[in-house]
Amino acid sequence: MWQLSENSRLGFRLAGNTLHQGFGAGKYLIGIGDTASVVRYAWLESLKAQQQNKEVNTVYNETSGLRPDTASDPNSAQNLQTARQNVAHVYENTNGNGFQSSDQLSGREKSAIKNGDPTATASMASSQQAVAAAHQDRTDPTHGATHIYLYDLSPNSTQRVPAWVRNGNPTTVQGPFINAAGGGDVRAGSLVLILTIKDQR
Amino acid sequence: MKLSSMFLLGVGLMCLPVQAQFHPIGSTKPLPESAVPNIVMAVEDEIYDYKQEKSFVNIGSTGAIGVATQVPIYIAKSISDRNIGWVLYKDMPHGEVLRRFIIQDDGLVVLYGDPELDFPAQQPDTKAVYLDDEDICKFISTAMKTTFTVDPNVSNQRIADAEKRQMRRVHYSFRLDQSDPQKK
């Protein structure tokens, strides 16, 4: 009985039919089955880790240029963490399809992390935490949002808000955050909001 | 009331268009004329540093087969009090891009957006193809027009200068990173 259920669990249903060939053959098949299950488990775990890495990279790519604007909001750092978590929720709501950007890190960002740039490493740690928190939080504060959008608040902003943003429903808004450019020498930067947006249906 | 909490409260705000909900912060000032060469240089440096100089075939004044080509670039005539401006140009092979730039205290201009991420639609620095045609036409009609140069046979000295300035701008040079023997 144990052998049958175990075989079934391992996906070797036909193994039960071969038991008449003797315990030796059965044990052999179970042995093969165990090895196969270990390999399959490792493969699935590897896929899961790769998927999670893509999600972390996406959250990082979208938000690594942002810095808390503590001058206008003392809770800005916490809000940025929440914003990253919201981005992770949108990733999960769309299986990553809501993002045109790469789910790989660019050479610039890999280099920054490798060289221990404090802002880049902090952004990566924060992105990892955000993805982990989004996995645990099944309530989805973005209410099923399918897009994110960074909205520039510059007074001369010529950012052209596309129709899919104008027509969509913003479900969460975090910010403003300082959008820095460059490798850290820039003390000021553009002020931006992060919106999560749900398509109008 | 804090901006973030104000927005999170307002489910009713969801009915309003995005631009009506979020008001700009700060003031504007005219783009200093002295910044224009540095904006052009930032665009050219990035193109050379990312090895894009051979991607401008059939673009600009000559088509860039063996000779340098002049490519139009449109720069918004005002910048913010944080020295942020906007620029539109053909950034091959990505296509036409609308990007922000910042003028640093030393005059060096840094472009927003990472070319390796290909200027996605959800970021302010994005490809024109993701934007509405009318908005692009309006931007072009109100911006100042100049040109930048792309030479498919760019000299090693010009490339070295570009790498050096990119290191100052973003602490990263694509060419130097690619030629890093540890990565081979």
CSV table of C-alpha atoms in Angstrom, one decimal:
chain,number,residue,atom,x,y,z
A,1,MET,CA,0.0,0.0,0.0
A,2,TRP,CA,2.8,2.3,1.0
A,3,GLN,CA,4.6,1.5,-2.2
A,4,LEU,CA,1.5,2.2,-4.4
A,5,SER,CA,0.7,5.6,-2.8
A,6,GLU,CA,4.4,6.6,-2.8
A,7,ASN,CA,4.6,5.6,-6.5
A,8,SER,CA,1.6,7.6,-7.2
A,9,ARG,CA,2.9,10.7,-5.3
A,10,LEU,CA,6.1,10.4,-7.3
A,11,GLY,CA,4.3,10.3,-10.6
A,12,PHE,CA,5.3,6.7,-11.3
A,13,ARG,CA,1.8,5.1,-11.4
A,14,LEU,CA,2.9,2.3,-13.7
A,15,ALA,CA,5.4,1.2,-11.1
A,16,GLY,CA,2.6,-0.4,-9.2
A,17,ASN,CA,1.9,-2.7,-12.1
A,18,THR,CA,5.5,-3.9,-12.2
A,19,LEU,CA,5.5,-5.1,-8.6
A,20,HIS,CA,4.8,-8.6,-9.7
A,21,GLN,CA,8.4,-8.6,-11.0
A,22,GLY,CA,9.5,-8.7,-7.4
A,23,PHE,CA,10.5,-6.5,-4.6
A,24,GLY,CA,13.9,-6.0,-6.0
A,25,ALA,CA,12.5,-4.4,-9.2
A,26,GLY,CA,10.0,-2.4,-7.1
A,27,LYS,CA,12.7,-1.1,-4.8
A,28,TYR,CA,14.8,-0.2,-7.9
A,29,LEU,CA,11.9,1.8,-9.3
A,30,ILE,CA,11.2,3.5,-6.1
A,31,GLY,CA,14.9,4.3,-5.9
A,32,ILE,CA,14.7,5.9,-9.4
A,33,GLY,CA,11.5,7.6,-8.4
A,34,ASP,CA,13.1,9.2,-5.3
A,35,THR,CA,16.0,10.5,-7.4
A,36,ALA,CA,13.6,11.8,-10.0
A,37,SER,CA,11.5,13.5,-7.3
A,38,VAL,CA,14.5,15.2,-5.8
A,39,VAL,CA,15.6,16.4,-9.2
A,40,ARG,CA,12.1,17.6,-10.0
A,41,TYR,CA,11.8,19.3,-6.6
A,42,ALA,CA,15.1,21.0,-7.1
A,43,TRP,CA,14.0,22.1,-10.6
A,44,LEU,CA,10.7,23.5,-9.4
A,45,GLU,CA,12.4,25.3,-6.6
A,46,SER,CA,14.9,26.7,-9.1
A,47,LEU,CA,12.1,27.9,-11.3
A,48,LYS,CA,10.4,29.5,-8.3
A,49,ALA,CA,13.6,31.2,-7.3
A,50,GLN,CA,14.2,32.5,-10.9
A,51,GLN,CA,10.6,33.8,-11.0
A,52,GLN,CA,11.1,35.5,-7.6
A,53,ASN,CA,14.4,37.0,-8.8
A,54,LYS,CA,12.6,38.4,-11.9
A,55,GLU,CA,10.0,40.0,-9.6
A,56,VAL,CA,12.7,41.5,-7.4
A,57,ASN,CA,14.6,42.8,-10.4
A,58,THR,CA,11.4,44.4,-11.8
A,59,VAL,CA,10.6,46.1,-8.5
A,60,TYR,CA,14.2,47.2,-8.3
A,61,ASN,CA,14.3,48.5,-11.9
A,62,GLU,CA,11.1,50.5,-11.4
A,63,THR,CA,12.1,52.1,-8.1
A,64,SER,CA,15.8,52.1,-7.6
A,65,GLY,CA,16.1,55.7,-8.8
A,66,LEU,CA,13.7,56.9,-6.0
A,67,ARG,CA,14.8,58.4,-2.7
A,68,PRO,CA,12.6,59.3,0.3
A,69,ASP,CA,11.6,63.0,0.4
A,70,THR,CA,11.9,63.3,4.1
A,71,ALA,CA,11.8,67.1,3.9
A,72,SER,CA,8.1,67.0,2.9
A,73,ASP,CA,7.2,63.8,4.7
A,74,PRO,CA,9.0,62.2,7.6
A,75,ASN,CA,7.4,58.9,6.8
A,76,SER,CA,8.6,59.0,3.2
A,77,ALA,CA,11.0,56.0,3.6
A,78,GLN,CA,8.2,53.8,4.9
A,79,ASN,CA,6.0,55.0,2.1
A,80,LEU,CA,8.6,54.1,-0.4
A,81,GLN,CA,8.7,50.6,1.0
A,82,THR,CA,4.9,50.4,0.7
A,83,ALA,CA,5.2,51.7,-2.9
A,84,ARG,CA,7.7,48.9,-3.7
A,85,GLN,CA,5.3,46.4,-2.2
A,86,ASN,CA,2.5,47.7,-4.4
A,87,VAL,CA,4.7,47.3,-7.4
A,88,ALA,CA,5.2,43.7,-6.4
A,89,HIS,CA,1.5,43.2,-6.1
A,90,VAL,CA,1.0,44.6,-9.7
A,91,TYR,CA,3.7,42.2,-10.9
A,92,GLU,CA,1.8,39.3,-9.3
A,93,ASN,CA,-1.6,40.5,-10.6
A,94,THR,CA,-0.2,40.5,-14.1
A,95,ASN,CA,2.3,37.7,-13.9
A,96,GLY,CA,4.9,40.3,-14.8
A,97,ASN,CA,3.1,41.3,-18.0
A,98,GLY,CA,2.2,44.8,-16.7
A,99,PHE,CA,5.8,45.9,-17.2
A,100,GLN,CA,7.7,46.7,-20.4
A,101,SER,CA,11.0,47.0,-18.6
A,102,SER,CA,13.4,44.1,-18.4
A,103,ASP,CA,13.2,41.7,-15.5
A,104,GLN,CA,17.0,41.6,-15.5
A,105,LEU,CA,19.3,44.2,-14.0
A,106,SER,CA,21.2,46.5,-16.3
A,107,GLY,CA,24.9,46.5,-16.3
A,108,ARG,CA,24.9,49.8,-14.5
A,109,GLU,CA,22.8,48.5,-11.7
A,110,LYS,CA,24.7,45.2,-11.4
A,111,SER,CA,27.9,47.2,-11.2
A,112,ALA,CA,26.5,49.5,-8.5
A,113,ILE,CA,25.4,46.5,-6.4
A,114,LYS,CA,28.7,44.6,-7.0
A,115,ASN,CA,30.7,47.7,-6.0
A,116,GLY,CA,28.6,48.0,-2.8
A,117,ASP,CA,27.0,51.3,-3.7
A,118,PRO,CA,25.0,52.0,-0.5
A,119,THR,CA,21.9,53.3,-2.3
A,120,ALA,CA,21.8,50.4,-4.8
A,121,THR,CA,22.3,47.8,-2.1
A,122,ALA,CA,19.7,49.4,0.1
A,123,SER,CA,17.2,49.5,-2.9
A,124,MET,CA,17.9,45.9,-3.6
A,125,ALA,CA,17.3,44.8,0.0
A,126,SER,CA,14.2,46.9,0.1
A,127,SER,CA,12.9,45.3,-3.2
A,128,GLN,CA,13.6,41.8,-1.8
A,129,GLN,CA,11.6,42.7,1.3
A,130,ALA,CA,8.8,44.2,-0.7
A,131,VAL,CA,8.4,41.0,-2.8
A,132,ALA,CA,8.5,38.8,0.3
A,133,ALA,CA,5.9,41.0,2.0
A,134,ALA,CA,3.7,41.0,-1.1
A,135,HIS,CA,3.8,37.2,-1.2
A,136,GLN,CA,2.7,37.0,2.4
A,137,ASP,CA,0.0,39.7,2.1
A,138,ARG,CA,-2.8,38.2,0.1
A,139,THR,CA,-5.1,41.2,0.6
A,140,ASP,CA,-3.6,43.1,-2.3
A,141,PRO,CA,-3.9,46.8,-1.3
A,142,THR,CA,-3.8,47.7,-5.0
A,143,HIS,CA,-7.2,46.1,-5.5
A,144,GLY,CA,-6.1,44.2,-8.5
A,145,ALA,CA,-4.2,47.0,-10.2
A,146,THR,CA,-2.7,46.0,-13.5
A,147,HIS,CA,-0.2,48.8,-14.2
A,148,ILE,CA,2.1,51.1,-12.4
A,149,TYR,CA,3.0,54.6,-13.5
A,150,LEU,CA,5.6,57.1,-12.3
A,151,TYR,CA,4.1,60.6,-12.5
A,152,ASP,CA,6.5,63.5,-12.6
A,153,LEU,CA,5.4,66.5,-10.5
A,154,SER,CA,7.9,69.0,-12.1
A,155,PRO,CA,6.1,72.3,-12.7
A,156,ASN,CA,7.4,72.3,-16.3
A,157,SER,CA,6.6,68.7,-16.7
A,158,THR,CA,6.2,67.8,-20.3
A,159,GLN,CA,5.5,64.3,-19.3
A,160,ARG,CA,2.7,63.2,-21.6
A,161,VAL,CA,0.4,61.1,-19.6
A,162,PRO,CA,-0.8,58.4,-22.0
A,163,ALA,CA,-4.4,57.5,-22.5
A,164,TRP,CA,-4.2,54.2,-20.6
A,165,VAL,CA,-3.2,56.2,-17.5
A,166,ARG,CA,-5.8,59.0,-18.1
A,167,ASN,CA,-8.6,56.5,-18.6
A,168,GLY,CA,-7.5,54.1,-15.8
A,169,ASN,CA,-8.4,54.2,-12.1
A,170,PRO,CA,-5.5,55.0,-9.7
A,171,THR,CA,-6.0,52.5,-6.9
A,172,THR,CA,-3.0,53.6,-4.8
A,173,VAL,CA,-0.7,56.6,-4.8
A,174,GLN,CA,2.6,56.9,-2.9
A,175,GLY,CA,5.0,59.9,-2.8
A,176,PRO,CA,6.3,62.3,-3.6
A,177,PHE,CA,9.7,60.8,-3.8
A,178,ILE,CA,12.9,62.3,-5.2
A,179,ASN,CA,13.8,60.7,-8.5
A,180,ALA,CA,17.5,60.9,-8.7
A,181,ALA,CA,19.6,60.7,-11.8
A,182,GLY,CA,23.1,59.7,-12.0
A,183,GLY,CA,25.4,57.9,-9.6
A,184,GLY,CA,24.7,59.7,-6.5
A,185,ASP,CA,26.2,63.2,-7.0
A,186,VAL,CA,22.8,64.6,-7.7
A,187,ARG,CA,21.4,66.1,-4.5
A,188,ALA,CA,18.1,67.1,-5.9
A,189,GLY,CA,16.0,65.5,-8.5
A,190,SER,CA,12.6,65.4,-10.0
A,191,LEU,CA,9.7,64.8,-7.6
A,192,VAL,CA,7.5,61.8,-8.6
A,193,LEU,CA,4.5,59.8,-7.4
A,194,ILE,CA,4.1,56.1,-8.0
A,195,LEU,CA,0.5,55.2,-9.0
A,196,THR,CA,-1.0,51.7,-9.3
A,197,ILE,CA,-3.6,51.7,-11.9
A,198,LYS,CA,-6.5,49.4,-12.7
A,199,ASP,CA,-7.9,49.3,-16.2
A,200,GLN,CA,-11.4,50.7,-16.6
A,201,ARG,CA,-13.6,47.8,-17.6
B,1,MET,CA,-2.3,67.0,5.1
B,2,LYS,CA,0.5,64.9,3.6
B,3,LEU,CA,0.3,64.4,-0.1
B,4,SER,CA,0.5,60.6,0.2
B,5,SER,CA,-2.2,60.2,2.9
B,6,MET,CA,-4.4,62.7,1.1
B,7,PHE,CA,-4.5,60.6,-2.0
B,8,LEU,CA,-4.9,57.3,-0.2
B,9,LEU,CA,-8.0,58.6,1.5
B,10,GLY,CA,-9.7,59.6,-1.6
B,11,VAL,CA,-11.5,56.8,-3.3
B,12,GLY,CA,-13.7,59.5,-4.8
B,13,LEU,CA,-10.7,60.9,-6.4
B,14,MET,CA,-10.5,57.9,-8.6
B,15,CYS,CA,-13.1,59.4,-10.8
B,16,LEU,CA,-10.9,62.4,-11.6
B,17,PRO,CA,-8.3,62.3,-14.4
B,18,VAL,CA,-4.7,61.8,-13.2
B,19,GLN,CA,-3.5,65.2,-14.2
B,20,ALA,CA,-6.4,66.9,-12.4
B,21,GLN,CA,-5.5,65.2,-9.2
B,22,PHE,CA,-1.9,65.8,-8.8
B,23,HIS,CA,-0.6,69.3,-9.0
B,24,PRO,CA,3.0,70.2,-9.9
B,25,ILE,CA,5.4,71.2,-7.2
B,26,GLY,CA,7.8,74.2,-7.6
B,27,SER,CA,8.4,76.8,-10.2
B,28,THR,CA,10.0,77.1,-13.6
B,29,LYS,CA,12.7,79.2,-15.2
B,30,PRO,CA,14.0,79.6,-18.7
B,31,LEU,CA,16.5,77.0,-20.0
B,32,PRO,CA,19.9,78.7,-19.9
B,33,GLU,CA,21.4,78.9,-23.3
B,34,SER,CA,24.7,77.7,-21.9
B,35,ALA,CA,23.2,74.4,-21.0
B,36,VAL,CA,22.3,73.4,-24.6
B,37,PRO,CA,25.8,72.2,-25.6
B,38,ASN,CA,26.0,70.2,-22.4
B,39,ILE,CA,22.6,68.6,-23.2
B,40,VAL,CA,23.8,67.7,-26.7
B,41,MET,CA,27.0,66.3,-25.3
B,42,ALA,CA,25.2,64.2,-22.7
B,43,VAL,CA,23.1,62.6,-25.6
B,44,GLU,CA,26.2,62.0,-27.8
B,45,ASP,CA,28.3,60.6,-24.9
B,46,GLU,CA,25.6,58.1,-24.0
B,47,ILE,CA,25.3,57.0,-27.6
B,48,TYR,CA,29.0,56.5,-27.9
B,49,ASP,CA,29.3,54.8,-24.5
B,50,TYR,CA,26.6,52.3,-25.3
B,51,LYS,CA,28.1,51.6,-28.8
B,52,GLN,CA,25.0,52.9,-30.6
B,53,GLU,CA,26.9,54.9,-33.2
B,54,LYS,CA,26.4,52.3,-35.9
B,55,SER,CA,22.6,52.1,-35.2
B,56,PHE,CA,21.9,55.5,-36.9
B,57,VAL,CA,21.9,54.2,-40.5
B,58,ASN,CA,19.2,56.1,-42.5
B,59,ILE,CA,18.7,58.6,-39.7
B,60,GLY,CA,19.5,62.3,-39.9
B,61,SER,CA,21.3,64.4,-42.5
B,62,THR,CA,23.4,61.8,-44.1
B,63,GLY,CA,22.1,58.4,-43.2
B,64,ALA,CA,25.3,57.6,-41.3
B,65,ILE,CA,26.9,55.2,-43.8
B,66,GLY,CA,30.6,55.9,-43.2
B,67,VAL,CA,30.0,59.6,-42.4
B,68,ALA,CA,28.7,61.5,-39.5
B,69,THR,CA,25.1,62.4,-39.4
B,70,GLN,CA,23.2,65.4,-37.8
B,71,VAL,CA,20.1,64.3,-35.9
B,72,PRO,CA,17.4,66.8,-34.7
B,73,ILE,CA,16.9,67.1,-31.0
B,74,TYR,CA,14.1,69.1,-29.3
B,75,ILE,CA,14.7,70.7,-25.9
B,76,ALA,CA,11.9,72.2,-23.7
B,77,LYS,CA,12.5,75.9,-23.3
B,78,SER,CA,11.9,75.9,-19.5
B,79,ILE,CA,13.4,73.9,-16.7
B,80,SER,CA,12.2,73.4,-13.1
B,81,ASP,CA,13.6,75.1,-10.1
B,82,ARG,CA,15.3,71.8,-9.5
B,83,ASN,CA,17.1,72.1,-12.9
B,84,ILE,CA,15.0,69.4,-14.5
B,85,GLY,CA,14.3,69.7,-18.2
B,86,TRP,CA,12.9,67.6,-21.0
B,87,VAL,CA,14.3,66.5,-24.3
B,88,LEU,CA,13.0,64.5,-27.4
B,89,TYR,CA,15.2,62.8,-29.9
B,90,LYS,CA,15.8,59.7,-31.9
B,91,ASP,CA,17.9,57.3,-29.8
B,92,MET,CA,18.6,54.4,-32.1
B,93,PRO,CA,18.0,51.5,-31.9
B,94,HIS,CA,15.4,52.3,-29.2
B,95,GLY,CA,13.5,54.8,-31.3
B,96,GLU,CA,12.3,58.3,-30.5
B,97,VAL,CA,12.6,59.0,-26.7
B,98,LEU,CA,11.2,61.7,-24.4
B,99,ARG,CA,13.5,62.0,-21.4
B,100,ARG,CA,14.3,64.2,-18.5
B,101,PHE,CA,17.7,65.6,-17.8
B,102,ILE,CA,19.1,67.5,-14.8
B,103,ILE,CA,21.7,70.2,-15.0
B,104,GLN,CA,24.2,69.7,-12.2
B,105,ASP,CA,25.9,72.6,-10.3
B,106,ASP,CA,29.1,72.1,-12.4
B,107,GLY,CA,27.1,72.4,-15.6
B,108,LEU,CA,27.3,68.7,-16.4
B,109,VAL,CA,24.0,67.3,-17.7
B,110,VAL,CA,22.7,63.9,-16.7
B,111,LEU,CA,20.0,62.1,-18.6
B,112,TYR,CA,17.3,60.2,-16.8
B,113,GLY,CA,16.6,56.6,-17.8
B,114,ASP,CA,18.8,53.6,-18.3
B,115,PRO,CA,19.2,52.6,-22.0
B,116,GLU,CA,19.5,49.0,-21.1
B,117,LEU,CA,15.9,49.1,-19.7
B,118,ASP,CA,14.7,50.3,-23.0
B,119,PHE,CA,12.6,53.3,-21.8
B,120,PRO,CA,9.4,51.5,-20.7
B,121,ALA,CA,5.9,53.1,-20.9
B,122,GLN,CA,5.4,53.3,-17.1
B,123,GLN,CA,8.4,55.6,-16.6
B,124,PRO,CA,8.5,59.3,-17.3
B,125,ASP,CA,11.5,58.7,-19.6
B,126,THR,CA,9.9,56.7,-22.3
B,127,LYS,CA,9.7,56.0,-26.0
B,128,ALA,CA,7.5,58.3,-28.1
B,129,VAL,CA,5.7,55.3,-29.4
B,130,TYR,CA,4.0,54.9,-26.0
B,131,LEU,CA,2.7,58.5,-26.0
B,132,ASP,CA,-0.2,60.2,-27.8
B,133,ASP,CA,0.7,61.7,-31.2
B,134,GLU,CA,-0.9,65.1,-30.4
B,135,ASP,CA,1.3,65.5,-27.3
B,136,ILE,CA,4.4,64.7,-29.3
B,137,CYS,CA,3.4,67.3,-31.9
B,138,LYS,CA,2.7,69.9,-29.2
B,139,PHE,CA,6.1,69.3,-27.6
B,140,ILE,CA,8.0,69.6,-30.9
B,141,SER,CA,6.1,72.8,-31.8
B,142,THR,CA,7.0,74.5,-28.5
B,143,ALA,CA,10.5,73.2,-27.9
B,144,MET,CA,13.8,74.6,-29.3
B,145,LYS,CA,15.3,72.6,-32.1
B,146,THR,CA,19.0,71.9,-32.5
B,147,THR,CA,21.0,68.8,-33.6
B,148,PHE,CA,23.5,66.3,-32.2
B,149,THR,CA,26.1,64.5,-34.2
B,150,VAL,CA,26.6,60.7,-34.5
B,151,ASP,CA,29.8,59.6,-36.2
B,152,PRO,CA,29.9,55.8,-37.0
B,153,ASN,CA,33.7,56.1,-37.2
B,154,VAL,CA,34.0,58.0,-34.0
B,155,SER,CA,37.6,58.4,-32.8
B,156,ASN,CA,39.0,56.5,-29.8
B,157,GLN,CA,39.7,59.8,-28.1
B,158,ARG,CA,36.1,60.9,-28.4
B,159,ILE,CA,35.0,57.5,-27.0
B,160,ALA,CA,37.5,57.8,-24.1
B,161,ASP,CA,36.1,61.3,-23.3
B,162,ALA,CA,32.5,60.0,-23.4
B,163,GLU,CA,33.5,57.1,-21.1
B,164,LYS,CA,35.1,59.5,-18.7
B,165,ARG,CA,32.1,61.8,-18.5
B,166,GLN,CA,29.7,58.9,-18.2
B,167,MET,CA,31.7,57.8,-15.1
B,168,ARG,CA,31.2,61.3,-13.7
B,169,ARG,CA,27.5,61.3,-14.6
B,170,VAL,CA,26.3,57.9,-13.6
B,171,HIS,CA,29.4,56.2,-12.1
B,172,TYR,CA,29.2,53.7,-14.9
B,173,SER,CA,30.5,53.2,-18.4
B,174,PHE,CA,29.0,50.5,-20.6
B,175,ARG,CA,32.1,50.3,-22.7
B,176,LEU,CA,34.5,50.1,-19.8
B,177,ASP,CA,32.3,47.5,-18.1
B,178,GLN,CA,32.2,45.4,-21.3
B,179,SER,CA,36.0,45.6,-21.6
B,180,ASP,CA,36.5,44.5,-18.0
B,181,PRO,CA,38.7,41.4,-18.3
B,182,GLN,CA,37.1,40.0,-15.2
B,183,LYS,CA,33.8,39.7,-17.0
B,184,LYS,CA,35.3,37.6,-19.9
